[in-house]
Amino acid sequence: MTVRSGGRPRLGIVDGVHVYLFADDLLSFIERGSLVPAREALAQGRRRLRARRKHGDVIPLKGARLLAPIPRPRKNIFCVGRNYAEHAREGGSPVPEVPVFFTKPPTCVVGPEAPIVHHAATRELDYEIELAVIIGKRGRNIPVERALSHVFGYTIMNDVTARDLQRRHQQWFKGKSLDTFAPMGPAVVHRSAIPNPQNLRLRMRVNGEVRQDASTASMVFSVERLIAALSAGMTLEPGDILATGTPEGVAMGRTPPEWLQVGDVVEAEIEGIGTLRNPVVAP
Ligand code: MG
């Protein structure tokens, strides 16, 4: 988890009760390519807790101020449209035969509990729960069989979308890219804890009402196929983020559409990762 502690972002490993801070940021930790500092921080922190020794680098998870795992990605976030057949249908589109890639800029990213701004530029604000992949190892032309070894871990992204802008500008970029339109978190789970990313339940709630409830088993293109397709002739780097598409149940697909309103609270939950909660606020 990335938390704000002592007035700055810090990276910590979490055991469900405490956060054991050990580095400045996830990007440089991924680049160093070793989990040892995290494991050592956990072991040392637990020894200190047992000995009842106070230590500034061990903080309670409850009340910790969480940030997005990578608060400011170095590149645009890679995204995939129509990667669940039922969601393609609810949007009136055919199921694609190749992955539909687009991106969101780094300025979209916010963390858990941070407000999603209902910008005046849109009247059709929508949510999309997505499994997001954090790349751990550089590669180009990555074969399907080796794709998961290029993953560092997994988190949750809400691919917030202004449907009216998405339609009006034809390319999806504008409607997907307003400030606060990529809430991410609450944690990154290392790939060793999620050996099969195609078997995770995703649930999106708006004000407690379940709107999306599906499994990553229903993806049209699996995580490994997406990585293989995206990396064809194009280098993926440590810290790159790939959001893998959303299942059916978005506001656009309901009759009548139930757009997000100021005051709503959206909660995106993925089994084994956690819950990403954000309120919708006026600009
Ligand atoms: Mg999406």
mmCIF file of C-alpha atoms and ligand atoms in Angstrom:
data_model
loop_
_atom_site.group_PDB
_atom_site.id
_atom_site.type_symbol
_atom_site.label_atom_id
_atom_site.label_comp_id
_atom_site.label_asym_id
_atom_site.label_seq_id
_atom_site.Cartn_x
_atom_site.Cartn_y
_atom_site.Cartn_z
ATOM 1 C CA MET A 1 0.000 0.000 0.000
ATOM 2 C CA THR A 2 1.022 3.570 -0.589
ATOM 3 C CA VAL A 3 0.119 5.786 2.373
ATOM 4 C CA ARG A 4 0.696 9.362 3.381
ATOM 5 C CA SER A 5 2.871 9.358 6.504
ATOM 6 C CA GLY A 6 4.916 12.201 7.937
ATOM 7 C CA GLY A 7 3.574 14.460 5.208
ATOM 8 C CA ARG A 8 4.860 12.368 2.287
ATOM 9 C CA PRO A 9 3.969 9.208 0.370
ATOM 10 C CA ARG A 10 5.508 5.974 1.679
ATOM 11 C CA LEU A 11 5.260 2.366 0.569
ATOM 12 C CA GLY A 12 4.358 -0.303 3.082
ATOM 13 C CA ILE A 13 3.571 -3.992 3.284
ATOM 14 C CA VAL A 14 0.270 -4.791 4.988
ATOM 15 C CA ASP A 15 -0.760 -7.741 7.149
ATOM 16 C CA GLY A 16 -4.383 -6.692 7.605
ATOM 17 C CA VAL A 17 -3.753 -4.842 10.886
ATOM 18 C CA HIS A 18 -0.562 -2.833 10.437
ATOM 19 C CA VAL A 19 1.284 -1.135 7.601
ATOM 20 C CA TYR A 20 5.055 -1.714 7.729
ATOM 21 C CA LEU A 21 6.641 1.197 5.862
ATOM 22 C CA PHE A 22 9.885 0.435 4.091
ATOM 23 C CA ALA A 23 10.305 2.454 0.879
ATOM 24 C CA ASP A 24 9.421 5.744 -0.718
ATOM 25 C CA ASP A 25 7.392 4.519 -3.665
ATOM 26 C CA LEU A 26 6.124 1.462 -5.495
ATOM 27 C CA LEU A 27 7.676 2.395 -8.865
ATOM 28 C CA SER A 28 11.273 2.267 -7.637
ATOM 29 C CA PHE A 29 10.522 -0.839 -5.522
ATOM 30 C CA ILE A 30 9.225 -2.673 -8.607
ATOM 31 C CA GLU A 31 12.253 -1.530 -10.622
ATOM 32 C CA ARG A 32 14.674 -2.911 -8.014
ATOM 33 C CA GLY A 33 13.021 -6.251 -8.679
ATOM 34 C CA SER A 34 13.315 -7.849 -5.225
ATOM 35 C CA LEU A 35 10.668 -8.560 -2.585
ATOM 36 C CA VAL A 36 13.315 -8.947 0.140
ATOM 37 C CA PRO A 37 13.008 -5.382 1.557
ATOM 38 C CA ALA A 38 9.259 -5.891 2.034
ATOM 39 C CA ARG A 39 9.691 -9.266 3.720
ATOM 40 C CA GLU A 40 12.394 -7.873 6.010
ATOM 41 C CA ALA A 41 10.255 -4.866 6.944
ATOM 42 C CA LEU A 42 7.407 -7.198 7.881
ATOM 43 C CA ALA A 43 9.601 -9.496 9.980
ATOM 44 C CA GLN A 44 11.418 -6.648 11.726
ATOM 45 C CA GLY A 45 8.172 -4.720 12.348
ATOM 46 C CA ARG A 46 6.549 -7.766 13.923
ATOM 47 C CA ARG A 47 9.566 -8.301 16.196
ATOM 48 C CA ARG A 48 9.279 -4.689 17.348
ATOM 49 C CA LEU A 49 5.536 -5.043 17.977
ATOM 50 C CA ARG A 50 6.121 -8.215 20.038
ATOM 51 C CA ALA A 51 8.772 -6.394 22.065
ATOM 52 C CA ARG A 52 6.323 -3.468 22.437
ATOM 53 C CA ARG A 53 8.917 -1.134 21.016
ATOM 54 C CA LYS A 54 7.451 1.931 19.386
ATOM 55 C CA HIS A 55 8.540 2.507 15.827
ATOM 56 C CA GLY A 56 7.527 5.223 13.404
ATOM 57 C CA ASP A 57 7.623 2.858 10.455
ATOM 58 C CA VAL A 58 4.847 0.613 11.769
ATOM 59 C CA ILE A 59 1.433 2.283 11.675
ATOM 60 C CA PRO A 60 -2.082 0.925 12.234
ATOM 61 C CA LEU A 61 -3.916 0.159 8.973
ATOM 62 C CA LYS A 62 -7.086 1.566 10.520
ATOM 63 C CA GLY A 63 -6.956 5.310 10.023
ATOM 64 C CA ALA A 64 -3.997 5.163 7.618
ATOM 65 C CA ARG A 65 -4.317 7.708 4.833
ATOM 66 C CA LEU A 66 -4.197 5.627 1.652
ATOM 67 C CA LEU A 67 -3.026 6.953 -1.689
ATOM 68 C CA ALA A 68 -3.250 5.337 -5.119
ATOM 69 C CA PRO A 69 -0.592 2.569 -5.283
ATOM 70 C CA ILE A 70 1.201 4.618 -7.970
ATOM 71 C CA PRO A 71 -0.049 8.152 -7.302
ATOM 72 C CA ARG A 72 1.430 9.543 -10.521
ATOM 73 C CA PRO A 73 2.143 6.885 -13.178
ATOM 74 C CA ARG A 74 4.953 7.751 -15.610
ATOM 75 C CA LYS A 75 2.797 6.996 -18.645
ATOM 76 C CA ASN A 76 -0.815 6.886 -19.636
ATOM 77 C CA ILE A 77 -2.765 3.960 -18.219
ATOM 78 C CA PHE A 78 -3.405 1.295 -20.863
ATOM 79 C CA CYS A 79 -7.071 0.297 -20.952
ATOM 80 C CA VAL A 80 -9.212 -2.232 -22.787
ATOM 81 C CA GLY A 81 -12.735 -1.590 -24.026
ATOM 82 C CA ARG A 82 -15.494 -4.190 -24.465
ATOM 83 C CA ASN A 83 -13.544 -7.000 -22.822
ATOM 84 C CA TYR A 84 -16.653 -8.655 -21.356
ATOM 85 C CA ALA A 85 -19.213 -9.866 -23.910
ATOM 86 C CA GLU A 86 -22.292 -8.822 -21.873
ATOM 87 C CA HIS A 87 -20.880 -5.314 -21.414
ATOM 88 C CA ALA A 88 -20.240 -4.989 -25.174
ATOM 89 C CA ARG A 89 -23.883 -5.990 -25.744
ATOM 90 C CA GLU A 90 -25.307 -3.532 -23.195
ATOM 91 C CA GLY A 91 -23.392 -0.795 -25.017
ATOM 92 C CA GLY A 92 -24.881 -1.932 -28.325
ATOM 93 C CA SER A 93 -21.532 -3.088 -29.710
ATOM 94 C CA PRO A 94 -20.314 -6.404 -31.124
ATOM 95 C CA VAL A 95 -17.848 -8.514 -29.136
ATOM 96 C CA PRO A 96 -14.430 -7.509 -30.512
ATOM 97 C CA GLU A 97 -12.168 -9.964 -32.311
ATOM 98 C CA VAL A 98 -8.993 -8.176 -31.202
ATOM 99 C CA PRO A 99 -8.488 -6.170 -27.991
ATOM 100 C CA VAL A 100 -9.711 -2.552 -28.176
ATOM 101 C CA PHE A 101 -6.961 -0.488 -26.508
ATOM 102 C CA PHE A 102 -7.172 3.133 -25.366
ATOM 103 C CA THR A 103 -5.464 5.142 -22.624
ATOM 104 C CA LYS A 104 -6.122 7.523 -19.743
ATOM 105 C CA PRO A 105 -3.551 10.177 -18.705
ATOM 106 C CA PRO A 106 -1.692 10.049 -15.353
ATOM 107 C CA THR A 107 -3.576 13.166 -14.189
ATOM 108 C CA CYS A 108 -6.744 11.013 -13.820
ATOM 109 C CA VAL A 109 -5.366 9.020 -10.903
ATOM 110 C CA VAL A 110 -6.714 9.403 -7.367
ATOM 111 C CA GLY A 111 -6.614 7.097 -4.351
ATOM 112 C CA PRO A 112 -9.117 5.423 -2.032
ATOM 113 C CA GLU A 113 -11.699 7.794 -0.476
ATOM 114 C CA ALA A 114 -10.621 10.615 -2.790
ATOM 115 C CA PRO A 115 -13.501 12.423 -4.467
ATOM 116 C CA ILE A 116 -14.581 11.708 -8.034
ATOM 117 C CA VAL A 117 -15.429 15.166 -9.373
ATOM 118 C CA HIS A 118 -18.709 15.469 -11.266
ATOM 119 C CA HIS A 119 -17.270 17.961 -13.763
ATOM 120 C CA ALA A 120 -19.644 20.458 -15.378
ATOM 121 C CA ALA A 121 -18.417 19.145 -18.765
ATOM 122 C CA THR A 122 -20.594 16.018 -18.425
ATOM 123 C CA ARG A 123 -24.201 15.087 -17.633
ATOM 124 C CA GLU A 124 -23.647 11.330 -18.044
ATOM 125 C CA LEU A 125 -21.156 10.183 -15.416
ATOM 126 C CA ASP A 126 -20.579 6.416 -15.299
ATOM 127 C CA TYR A 127 -18.529 3.873 -13.319
ATOM 128 C CA GLU A 128 -16.611 0.773 -14.476
ATOM 129 C CA ILE A 129 -14.983 -1.683 -12.067
ATOM 130 C CA GLU A 130 -11.816 -3.202 -13.537
ATOM 131 C CA LEU A 131 -8.989 -5.507 -12.558
ATOM 132 C CA ALA A 132 -5.801 -3.495 -13.117
ATOM 133 C CA VAL A 133 -2.473 -5.190 -13.815
ATOM 134 C CA ILE A 134 0.824 -3.603 -12.719
ATOM 135 C CA ILE A 135 3.687 -4.659 -14.997
ATOM 136 C CA GLY A 136 6.807 -5.827 -13.156
ATOM 137 C CA LYS A 137 9.253 -6.731 -15.906
ATOM 138 C CA ARG A 138 10.212 -4.981 -19.135
ATOM 139 C CA GLY A 139 9.347 -6.784 -22.347
ATOM 140 C CA ARG A 140 8.349 -6.591 -25.983
ATOM 141 C CA ASN A 141 6.688 -9.334 -28.041
ATOM 142 C CA ILE A 142 5.874 -11.158 -24.795
ATOM 143 C CA PRO A 143 4.451 -14.623 -25.576
ATOM 144 C CA VAL A 144 1.158 -15.659 -23.965
ATOM 145 C CA GLU A 145 2.911 -18.484 -22.061
ATOM 146 C CA ARG A 146 5.287 -16.067 -20.338
ATOM 147 C CA ALA A 147 2.925 -13.090 -19.965
ATOM 148 C CA LEU A 148 2.023 -13.578 -16.294
ATOM 149 C CA SER A 149 5.728 -13.613 -15.335
ATOM 150 C CA HIS A 150 5.816 -9.966 -16.505
ATOM 151 C CA VAL A 151 3.130 -9.016 -13.961
ATOM 152 C CA PHE A 152 4.147 -7.495 -10.628
ATOM 153 C CA GLY A 153 0.680 -7.543 -9.134
ATOM 154 C CA TYR A 154 -2.954 -6.566 -9.287
ATOM 155 C CA THR A 155 -5.110 -3.723 -8.043
ATOM 156 C CA ILE A 156 -8.570 -2.226 -8.655
ATOM 157 C CA MET A 157 -9.353 0.664 -10.973
ATOM 158 C CA ASN A 158 -12.640 2.463 -11.502
ATOM 159 C CA ASP A 159 -12.605 3.526 -15.169
ATOM 160 C CA VAL A 160 -14.854 6.548 -14.577
ATOM 161 C CA THR A 161 -16.355 7.708 -17.872
ATOM 162 C CA ALA A 162 -18.321 10.688 -19.187
ATOM 163 C CA ARG A 163 -20.534 8.845 -21.707
ATOM 164 C CA ASP A 164 -21.716 12.008 -23.464
ATOM 165 C CA LEU A 165 -18.104 13.132 -24.070
ATOM 166 C CA GLN A 166 -17.087 9.590 -25.053
ATOM 167 C CA ARG A 167 -19.794 9.621 -27.762
ATOM 168 C CA ARG A 168 -19.389 13.217 -28.889
ATOM 169 C CA HIS A 169 -15.615 13.047 -29.445
ATOM 170 C CA GLN A 170 -15.731 9.607 -31.135
ATOM 171 C CA GLN A 171 -12.314 8.582 -29.812
ATOM 172 C CA TRP A 172 -12.874 7.491 -26.187
ATOM 173 C CA PHE A 173 -9.879 9.398 -24.839
ATOM 174 C CA LYS A 174 -11.608 12.666 -23.889
ATOM 175 C CA GLY A 175 -14.585 11.124 -22.109
ATOM 176 C CA LYS A 176 -12.311 8.811 -20.116
ATOM 177 C CA SER A 177 -9.656 11.334 -19.159
ATOM 178 C CA LEU A 178 -11.107 14.041 -16.919
ATOM 179 C CA ASP A 179 -9.345 14.723 -13.616
ATOM 180 C CA THR A 180 -10.195 12.129 -10.890
ATOM 181 C CA PHE A 181 -11.471 9.623 -13.508
ATOM 182 C CA ALA A 182 -9.071 6.828 -12.455
ATOM 183 C CA PRO A 183 -9.510 5.972 -8.768
ATOM 184 C CA MET A 184 -7.072 3.163 -7.935
ATOM 185 C CA GLY A 185 -6.284 0.970 -4.935
ATOM 186 C CA PRO A 186 -6.578 0.212 -2.091
ATOM 187 C CA ALA A 187 -3.548 -2.103 -2.435
ATOM 188 C CA VAL A 188 -1.455 -3.962 -4.953
ATOM 189 C CA VAL A 189 -1.519 -7.708 -4.368
ATOM 190 C CA HIS A 190 1.631 -9.450 -5.569
ATOM 191 C CA ARG A 191 1.086 -11.976 -8.364
ATOM 192 C CA SER A 192 2.288 -14.809 -6.118
ATOM 193 C CA ALA A 193 -0.943 -14.377 -4.115
ATOM 194 C CA ILE A 194 -3.132 -14.424 -7.255
ATOM 195 C CA PRO A 195 -1.786 -17.298 -9.367
ATOM 196 C CA ASN A 196 -4.936 -17.300 -11.540
ATOM 197 C CA PRO A 197 -6.268 -13.798 -12.334
ATOM 198 C CA GLN A 198 -9.158 -15.282 -14.360
ATOM 199 C CA ASN A 199 -11.095 -16.463 -11.343
ATOM 200 C CA LEU A 200 -11.826 -13.309 -9.326
ATOM 201 C CA ARG A 201 -15.247 -11.971 -8.404
ATOM 202 C CA LEU A 202 -15.786 -8.257 -9.090
ATOM 203 C CA ARG A 203 -18.592 -6.251 -7.537
ATOM 204 C CA MET A 204 -19.455 -2.583 -7.942
ATOM 205 C CA ARG A 205 -21.878 -0.956 -5.528
ATOM 206 C CA VAL A 206 -23.455 2.491 -5.803
ATOM 207 C CA ASN A 207 -24.821 3.699 -2.457
ATOM 208 C CA GLY A 208 -24.760 0.058 -1.317
ATOM 209 C CA GLU A 209 -26.760 -1.258 -4.299
ATOM 210 C CA VAL A 210 -24.917 -3.912 -6.331
ATOM 211 C CA ARG A 211 -24.708 -2.736 -9.959
ATOM 212 C CA GLN A 212 -21.967 -4.980 -11.370
ATOM 213 C CA ASP A 213 -21.362 -8.559 -10.181
ATOM 214 C CA ALA A 214 -19.239 -10.760 -12.411
ATOM 215 C CA SER A 215 -16.078 -12.844 -12.614
ATOM 216 C CA THR A 216 -12.843 -12.164 -14.432
ATOM 217 C CA ALA A 217 -13.456 -15.641 -15.912
ATOM 218 C CA SER A 218 -15.817 -13.845 -18.343
ATOM 219 C CA MET A 219 -13.115 -11.680 -19.957
ATOM 220 C CA VAL A 220 -13.079 -11.927 -23.753
ATOM 221 C CA PHE A 221 -9.253 -11.641 -23.729
ATOM 222 C CA SER A 222 -7.466 -12.990 -20.644
ATOM 223 C CA VAL A 223 -4.764 -10.991 -18.845
ATOM 224 C CA GLU A 224 -2.055 -13.034 -20.575
ATOM 225 C CA ARG A 225 -3.571 -12.551 -24.023
ATOM 226 C CA LEU A 226 -3.930 -8.802 -23.400
ATOM 227 C CA ILE A 227 -0.261 -8.527 -22.383
ATOM 228 C CA ALA A 228 0.814 -10.500 -25.460
ATOM 229 C CA ALA A 229 -1.281 -8.318 -27.788
ATOM 230 C CA LEU A 230 -0.281 -4.996 -26.189
ATOM 231 C CA SER A 231 3.426 -5.842 -26.138
ATOM 232 C CA ALA A 232 3.547 -6.814 -29.825
ATOM 233 C CA GLY A 233 6.195 -4.441 -31.160
ATOM 234 C CA MET A 234 5.721 -2.156 -28.118
ATOM 235 C CA THR A 235 7.809 -2.231 -24.948
ATOM 236 C CA LEU A 236 6.035 -2.642 -21.637
ATOM 237 C CA GLU A 237 7.977 -1.310 -18.643
ATOM 238 C CA PRO A 238 7.926 -1.870 -14.883
ATOM 239 C CA GLY A 239 5.169 0.251 -13.362
ATOM 240 C CA ASP A 240 3.013 0.309 -16.485
ATOM 241 C CA ILE A 241 -0.661 -0.170 -15.688
ATOM 242 C CA LEU A 242 -3.149 -2.160 -17.753
ATOM 243 C CA ALA A 243 -6.848 -1.967 -16.868
ATOM 244 C CA THR A 244 -8.571 -5.042 -18.247
ATOM 245 C CA GLY A 245 -12.113 -3.882 -18.979
ATOM 246 C CA THR A 246 -15.419 -3.867 -17.166
ATOM 247 C CA PRO A 247 -18.324 -6.323 -17.004
ATOM 248 C CA GLU A 248 -21.997 -5.541 -17.567
ATOM 249 C CA GLY A 249 -24.081 -3.392 -15.220
ATOM 250 C CA VAL A 250 -22.771 0.126 -15.911
ATOM 251 C CA ALA A 251 -25.157 3.095 -15.638
ATOM 252 C CA MET A 252 -25.323 3.415 -19.449
ATOM 253 C CA GLY A 253 -26.668 -0.130 -19.778
ATOM 254 C CA ARG A 254 -29.630 0.392 -17.426
ATOM 255 C CA THR A 255 -33.126 1.470 -18.518
ATOM 256 C CA PRO A 256 -33.335 4.337 -17.891
ATOM 257 C CA PRO A 257 -29.615 5.005 -17.384
ATOM 258 C CA GLU A 258 -28.719 5.641 -13.745
ATOM 259 C CA TRP A 259 -25.882 8.138 -14.019
ATOM 260 C CA LEU A 260 -23.754 8.932 -11.005
ATOM 261 C CA GLN A 261 -24.905 11.990 -9.059
ATOM 262 C CA VAL A 262 -23.197 14.304 -6.605
ATOM 263 C CA GLY A 263 -23.431 12.648 -3.181
ATOM 264 C CA ASP A 264 -23.227 9.065 -4.476
ATOM 265 C CA VAL A 265 -20.650 6.676 -3.037
ATOM 266 C CA VAL A 266 -19.125 4.028 -5.330
ATOM 267 C CA GLU A 267 -17.404 0.917 -3.997
ATOM 268 C CA ALA A 268 -15.433 -1.367 -6.298
ATOM 269 C CA GLU A 269 -14.575 -4.707 -4.697
ATOM 270 C CA ILE A 270 -12.421 -7.477 -6.152
ATOM 271 C CA GLU A 271 -11.986 -10.755 -4.326
ATOM 272 C CA GLY A 272 -8.526 -11.076 -2.818
ATOM 273 C CA ILE A 273 -7.623 -7.419 -3.382
ATOM 274 C CA GLY A 274 -10.048 -5.310 -1.361
ATOM 275 C CA THR A 275 -12.547 -2.485 -1.777
ATOM 276 C CA LEU A 276 -11.938 0.860 -3.470
ATOM 277 C CA ARG A 277 -14.411 3.450 -2.169
ATOM 278 C CA ASN A 278 -14.895 6.967 -3.551
ATOM 279 C CA PRO A 279 -17.557 9.662 -3.118
ATOM 280 C CA VAL A 280 -18.872 11.707 -6.050
ATOM 281 C CA VAL A 281 -18.603 15.442 -5.379
ATOM 282 C CA ALA A 282 -19.535 18.719 -7.050
ATOM 283 C CA PRO A 283 -16.712 20.559 -8.855
HETATM 284 MG MG MG B 1 -13.288 0.528 -19.020
#
